[in-house]
Amino acid sequence: MSVSNDEETPQGGDGGEMPLDPVELENLRIRQQWEECARDSKRASPNSKYERYEIPVDHMDGDRGTQINLFSFKRPHMRGLHCAWISFFLCFMIWFAPAPLLKEIGDTLNLTKAELWTSSITNDCTAIFTRILMGPICDNYGARLPMSVVLIFASIPTAMVGLVNSAAHLALIRFFIGFAGSSFVMSQFWPSRMFSREIAGTANGIVGGWGNLGGAWAQVFMGTILFPAFRDYYGSKEAAWRTICVIPASMAFVWGIILPFISDDAPMGNYNYMKKKGTMDRVFFTTSLRSGATRNTWILFIQYASCFGVELVMNNASVLYYNSRFGLDTDQAAAIGFVYGSMNIFARGLGGLISDRLNTKMGMRGRLRLQTFFLIMEGLLIVVFSFMQTLPAAIATMCLFSIFTQAAEGAIYGVVPYISKLYTGAVAGFVGSGGNVGSVVYGLGFRSLEYDTAFLMMGSIVIASSFLSVFINIPCHAGLIWGEDNHAVIQARERYLRRRDMARQQDAGETANTDGNGEENTPDELVRE
């Protein structure tokens, strides 16, 4: 951007020209750039790696996007969103790659039901701790590099499933595969870093839902497509299950190598670039860990255990349940397991979208009411599912409680970015680990109880957890029953709506942000010295 000569060289007292100090000239240039940002919602902030974005952004919020364009793959915002869900999808696929094969593995190695469920429990235990650790790591290093490391590392034990020869080996291999579960933290931190909190529910819901679909895809990919094909090729069930886990492992490994080179940590660039430019501070691990562990975080931890924990258990249990309850073969049961997880295509994103819409009308109270409703409906439908005696009725009820389960996940992660803006990664890690704790608790129930009783127990816990929403109290925001949003929160919401409307006017070719005389009004908060 050029600066006029009159501004560069003001007249001195004797009529001569007096050049501006370089610091003053730089301040003037930056001020003019902020003024252009006020007029153009797609222009990048002065310290950004980019000059212009494809979508409108909030310059007061680190150039976070205020709009989602799913059909774009452009950097940095939409590239980040798509890389997040693709990476999470592949991690989920390798995380649950052995699950639809458990019956065949058990038959080959003569394993008991308890031994098979022990391997599933160890698979979830790993992610409890790694998710907590990944939160502060994301706060300090971003989501891009940790996601790449997890993809590469977890693909190695996945490829080694065929070497299993005992129950102990199976539990150990699945323990290390469980590192893939920590990818959830990066998948939720990444869109929270790229998009404003007003649409965080939608962004996190899309990434979480489409990523979770990897668990459903693992059911049909491993159990219905690869297993029958390799069984027929080798003429042996054992040779088939010992071979096919190499395929998803290879896919995840290759993507993990490519990922760091095609994406960004944040809208303004990668974290190392931003630290050099002075646009972000270093976040210490212990500080992030302490700051993320608040009362609100632990309540969401329990509620997330009641929805994502249910989904994880179903990824492990669906094939075994339909095998034993209705006598289905592995490929048939795996196809039904895919149906459960396939609700992620829309349900989780829908939960986040509705949460965002209610937030613009009712504030935080709307988000809390929604997640409470979803949890109650989920629990009731799980209880109903426990009494189903016919296959069609079981499948229909399963689909319904799957929709509410995943919608509750999306609604909860619409609240997570509000718990701590600076330590979002830590909060996401703690809440995400709740899903694995829930899966372990429910898994212990399924390990020792009859399936009907285990589902009844799980549904009752979910219903009880919904009432904890009453105790969520986020500073400056309204609660479920009492309190009101303060002025700053309302003002931020109104600013988002104004910027969104301005972007729509620009897209329509209209002149945005002008007064009745056609003169531009520059928002004071964007004009920085």
Coordinates of C-alpha atoms in Angstrom, one line a residue, residues 17 65 124 128 174 227 243-244 257 273 312 354 382 439 480 495:
E17 CA 9.8 19.4 4.0
G65 CA -13.4 -16.9 9.8
D124 CA -9.7 -46.5 25.1
I128 CA -7.7 -40.9 28.2
R174 CA -4.7 -52.1 20.7
F227 CA -12.4 -59.3 5.1
T243 CA -3.4 -59.2 6.4
I244 CA -5.9 -56.5 5.9
I257 CA 3.7 -37.4 6.0
Y273 CA 5.8 -17.6 12.1
L312 CA -17.0 -45.5 21.2
I354 CA -28.5 -25.6 15.9
I382 CA -30.8 -46.2 24.7
S439 CA -16.2 -45.8 27.0
L480 CA -29.2 -22.7 32.0
R495 CA -20.2 -7.4 16.0

